[in-house]
Coordinates of C-alpha atoms in Angstrom, one line a residue:
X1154 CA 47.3 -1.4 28.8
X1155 CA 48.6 -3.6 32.0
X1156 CA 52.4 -2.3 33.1
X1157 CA 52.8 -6.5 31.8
X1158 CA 52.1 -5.9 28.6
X1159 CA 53.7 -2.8 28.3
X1160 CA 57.0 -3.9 29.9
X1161 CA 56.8 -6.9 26.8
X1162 CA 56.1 -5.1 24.1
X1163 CA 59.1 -2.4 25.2
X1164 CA 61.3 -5.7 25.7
X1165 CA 61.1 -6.9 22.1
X1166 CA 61.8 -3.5 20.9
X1167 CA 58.9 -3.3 19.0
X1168 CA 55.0 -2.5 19.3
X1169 CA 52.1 -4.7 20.0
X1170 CA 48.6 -4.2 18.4
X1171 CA 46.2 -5.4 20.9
X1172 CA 42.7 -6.1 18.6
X1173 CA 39.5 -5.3 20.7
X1174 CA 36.2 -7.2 19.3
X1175 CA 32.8 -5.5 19.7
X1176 CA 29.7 -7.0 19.5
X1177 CA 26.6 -5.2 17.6
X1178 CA 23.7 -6.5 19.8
X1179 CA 21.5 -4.1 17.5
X1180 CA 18.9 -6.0 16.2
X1181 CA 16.6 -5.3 13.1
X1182 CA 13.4 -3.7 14.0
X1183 CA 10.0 -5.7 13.8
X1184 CA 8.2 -3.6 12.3
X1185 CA 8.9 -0.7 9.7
X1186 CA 6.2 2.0 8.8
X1187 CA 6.1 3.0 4.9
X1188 CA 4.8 6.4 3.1
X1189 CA 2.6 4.5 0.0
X1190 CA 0.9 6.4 -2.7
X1191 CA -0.8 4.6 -5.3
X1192 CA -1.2 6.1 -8.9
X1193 CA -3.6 4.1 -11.7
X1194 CA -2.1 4.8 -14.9
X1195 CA -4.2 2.6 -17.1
X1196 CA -7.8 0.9 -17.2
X1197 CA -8.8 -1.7 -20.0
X1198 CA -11.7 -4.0 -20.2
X1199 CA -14.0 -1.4 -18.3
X1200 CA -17.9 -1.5 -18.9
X1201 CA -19.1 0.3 -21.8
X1202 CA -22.1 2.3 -20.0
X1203 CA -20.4 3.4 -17.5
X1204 CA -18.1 6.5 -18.1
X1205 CA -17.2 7.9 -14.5
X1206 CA -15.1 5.9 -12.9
X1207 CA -12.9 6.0 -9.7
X1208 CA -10.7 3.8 -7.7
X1209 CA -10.5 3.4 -4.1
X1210 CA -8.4 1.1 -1.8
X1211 CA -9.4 0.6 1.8
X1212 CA -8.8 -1.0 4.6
X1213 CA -11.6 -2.0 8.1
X1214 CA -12.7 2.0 7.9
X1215 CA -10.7 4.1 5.8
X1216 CA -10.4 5.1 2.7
X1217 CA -8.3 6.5 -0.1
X1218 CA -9.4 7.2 -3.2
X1219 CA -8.0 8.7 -6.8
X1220 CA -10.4 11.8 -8.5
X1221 CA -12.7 11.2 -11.0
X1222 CA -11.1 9.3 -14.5
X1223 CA -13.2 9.5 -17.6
X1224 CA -13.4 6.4 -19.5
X1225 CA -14.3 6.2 -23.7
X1226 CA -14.1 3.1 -26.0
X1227 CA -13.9 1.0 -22.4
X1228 CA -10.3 2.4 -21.7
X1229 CA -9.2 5.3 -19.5
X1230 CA -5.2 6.6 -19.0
X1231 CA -5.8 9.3 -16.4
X1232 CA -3.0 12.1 -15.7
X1233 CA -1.0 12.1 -12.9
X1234 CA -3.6 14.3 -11.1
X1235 CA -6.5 12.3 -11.5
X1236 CA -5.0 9.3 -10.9
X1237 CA -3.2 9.5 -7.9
X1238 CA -4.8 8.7 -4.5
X1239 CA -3.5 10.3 -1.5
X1240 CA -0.9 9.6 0.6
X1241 CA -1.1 7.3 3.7
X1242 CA 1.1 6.0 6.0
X1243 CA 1.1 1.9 7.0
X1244 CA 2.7 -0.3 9.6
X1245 CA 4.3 -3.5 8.4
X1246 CA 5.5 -6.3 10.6
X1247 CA 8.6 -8.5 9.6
X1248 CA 7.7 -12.2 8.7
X1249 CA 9.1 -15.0 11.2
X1250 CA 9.4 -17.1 8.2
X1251 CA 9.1 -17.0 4.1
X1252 CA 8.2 -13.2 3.0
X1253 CA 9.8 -10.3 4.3
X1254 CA 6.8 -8.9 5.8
X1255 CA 3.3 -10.6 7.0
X1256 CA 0.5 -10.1 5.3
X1257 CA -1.5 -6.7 5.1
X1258 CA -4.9 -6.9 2.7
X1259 CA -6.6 -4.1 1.2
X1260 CA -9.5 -4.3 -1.0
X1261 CA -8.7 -2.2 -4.0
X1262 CA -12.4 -1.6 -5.7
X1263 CA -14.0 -0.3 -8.8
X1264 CA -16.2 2.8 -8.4
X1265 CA -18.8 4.0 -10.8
X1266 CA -20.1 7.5 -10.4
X1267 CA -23.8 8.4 -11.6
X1268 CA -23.6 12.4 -11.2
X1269 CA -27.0 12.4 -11.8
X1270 CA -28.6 10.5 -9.4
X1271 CA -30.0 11.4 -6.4
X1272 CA -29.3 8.6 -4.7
X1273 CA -26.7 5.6 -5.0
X1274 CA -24.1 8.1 -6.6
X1275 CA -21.5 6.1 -6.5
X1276 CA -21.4 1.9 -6.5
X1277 CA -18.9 -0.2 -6.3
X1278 CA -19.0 -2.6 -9.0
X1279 CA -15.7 -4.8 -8.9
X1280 CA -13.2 -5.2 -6.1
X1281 CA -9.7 -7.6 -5.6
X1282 CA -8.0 -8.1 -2.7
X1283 CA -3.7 -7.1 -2.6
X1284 CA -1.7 -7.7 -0.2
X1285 CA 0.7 -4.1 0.4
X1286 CA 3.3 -6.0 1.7
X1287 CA 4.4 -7.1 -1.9
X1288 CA 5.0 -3.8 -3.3
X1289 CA 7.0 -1.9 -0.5
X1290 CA 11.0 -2.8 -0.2
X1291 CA 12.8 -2.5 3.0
X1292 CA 16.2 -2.8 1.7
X1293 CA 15.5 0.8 -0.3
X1294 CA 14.3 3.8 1.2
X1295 CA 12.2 4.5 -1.9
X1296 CA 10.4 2.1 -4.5
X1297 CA 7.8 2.2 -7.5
X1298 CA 6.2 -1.0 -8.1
X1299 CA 3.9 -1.9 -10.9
X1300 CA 0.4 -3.4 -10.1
X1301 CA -1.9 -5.1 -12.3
X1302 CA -4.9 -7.1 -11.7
X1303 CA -8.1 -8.3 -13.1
X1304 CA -11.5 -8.0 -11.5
X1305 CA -15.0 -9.1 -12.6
X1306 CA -18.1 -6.4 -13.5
X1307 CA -21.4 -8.2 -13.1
X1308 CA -22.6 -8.6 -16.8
X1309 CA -19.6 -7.9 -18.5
X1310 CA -17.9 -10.8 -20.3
X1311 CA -15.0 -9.6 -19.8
X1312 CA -12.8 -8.9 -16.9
X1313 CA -11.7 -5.2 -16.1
X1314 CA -7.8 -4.9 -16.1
X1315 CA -6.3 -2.1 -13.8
X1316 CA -2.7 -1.2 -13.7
X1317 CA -1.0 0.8 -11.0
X1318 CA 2.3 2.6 -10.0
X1319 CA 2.6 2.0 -5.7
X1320 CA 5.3 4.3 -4.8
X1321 CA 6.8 3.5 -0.9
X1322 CA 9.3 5.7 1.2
X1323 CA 10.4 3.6 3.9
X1324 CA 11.1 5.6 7.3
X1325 CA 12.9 2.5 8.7
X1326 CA 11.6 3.4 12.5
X1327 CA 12.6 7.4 11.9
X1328 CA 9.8 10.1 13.1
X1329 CA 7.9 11.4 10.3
X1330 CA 7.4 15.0 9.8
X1331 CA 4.3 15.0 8.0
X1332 CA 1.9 11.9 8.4
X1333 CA -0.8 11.5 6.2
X1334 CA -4.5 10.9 7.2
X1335 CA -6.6 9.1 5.2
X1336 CA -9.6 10.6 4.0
X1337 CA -13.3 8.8 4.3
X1338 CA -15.0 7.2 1.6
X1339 CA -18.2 5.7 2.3
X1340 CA -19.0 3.4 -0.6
X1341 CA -22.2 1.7 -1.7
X1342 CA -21.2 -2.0 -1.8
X1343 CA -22.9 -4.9 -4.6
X1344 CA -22.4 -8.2 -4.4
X1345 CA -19.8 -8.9 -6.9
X1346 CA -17.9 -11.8 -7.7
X1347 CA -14.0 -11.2 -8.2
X1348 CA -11.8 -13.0 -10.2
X1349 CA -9.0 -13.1 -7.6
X1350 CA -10.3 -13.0 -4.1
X1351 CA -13.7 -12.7 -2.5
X1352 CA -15.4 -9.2 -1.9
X1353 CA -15.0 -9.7 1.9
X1354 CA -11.5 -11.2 2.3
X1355 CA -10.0 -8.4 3.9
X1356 CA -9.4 -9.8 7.4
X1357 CA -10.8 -7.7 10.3
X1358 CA -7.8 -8.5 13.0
X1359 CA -7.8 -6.8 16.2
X1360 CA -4.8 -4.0 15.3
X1361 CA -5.2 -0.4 16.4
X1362 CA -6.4 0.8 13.5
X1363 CA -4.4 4.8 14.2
X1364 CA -1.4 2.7 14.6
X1365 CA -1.7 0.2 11.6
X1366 CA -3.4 2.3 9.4
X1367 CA -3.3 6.0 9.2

């Protein structure tokens, strides 16, 4: 304090408070990377000659995919274990305007397996597009979002109904210990109409794909 001050607030007899403002400059970073682990729980609507199934979501050239689910009466509820995909870690950028993250597609797909065949083992046979960025929360650092969606088999009827558990850990911008990779798939591809989004409507933007998508 200044002797001024000092000689004032001893003239009065009593003290003086002097408030010092600060100003948090810190801003809110523009991008926040997320642990996601997708988990299907149920499958309805499925094809009634196919009985090995699998689901895979990828993304440009990676892959992750759940084990093999056994389907009967056109329904499956796989456990835990056969369910759940692996772990992988994404990169998503804070929106300018209207959501709270841009867009991020991945094509979430249908598999079925043929373990007999010598070639062609497994096809996909229905695919959707989702965008990641609305089931992961920033404001928590964990969250378990339900995911359901509908996709076309060619000559079923019928749409096939998947439903989902996404669990996200947010790391908010802290170094992870253990980061995922994502496993390859390589995947047989049909030409198959969705009831959502096209087959091929995951954009292929110029990211860095070990940055983005690991």
């Amino acid at each position: 304090l200044s002797p001024s001050l000092l000689a004032g607030a001893g003239a009065r007899g009593g003290r003086r408070i002097i408030m010092m403002g600060f100003r948090n400059n810190k801003k809110a970073p523009s991008s926040l990377r997320f642990e996601v682990e997708f988990c299907v729980t149920k499958m309805a609507g499925l094809p009634s000659k196919y009985k090995h199934l699998r689901m895979s979501l990828t993304r440009k050239a990676k892959a992750v995919s759940c084990k093999e689910i056994f389907a009967m009466n056109s329904t499956a509820e796989p456990s835990a274990v056969d369910g759940t995909m692996q772990k992988f870690v994404c990169t998503l950028y804070r929106s300018a305007v209207g959501a709270p993250f841009d867009e991020k597609k991945y094509k979430l797909s249908l598999i079925r397996i043929n373990p007999r065949a010598l070639r062609e083992k497994e096809k996909r046979i229905g695919s959707v597009s989702i965008n990641l960025a609305d089931y992961v929360r920033a404001d928590a650092p964990s969250s378990a979002e339900e995911l359901r969606v509908s996709m076309a088999v060619p000559g079923e009827d019928r749409a096939a109904v998947i439903t989902m558990t996404v669990v996200s850990k947010c790391y908010n911008g802290t170094e992870m210990d253990n980061m995922s990779d994502i496993s390859g798939l390589n995947i047989e591809t049909s030409s198959v109409a969705t009831s959502q989004a096209s087959l091929n409507s995951i954009e292929e933007d110029e990211e860095d794909l070990h940055d983005r998508v690991e």
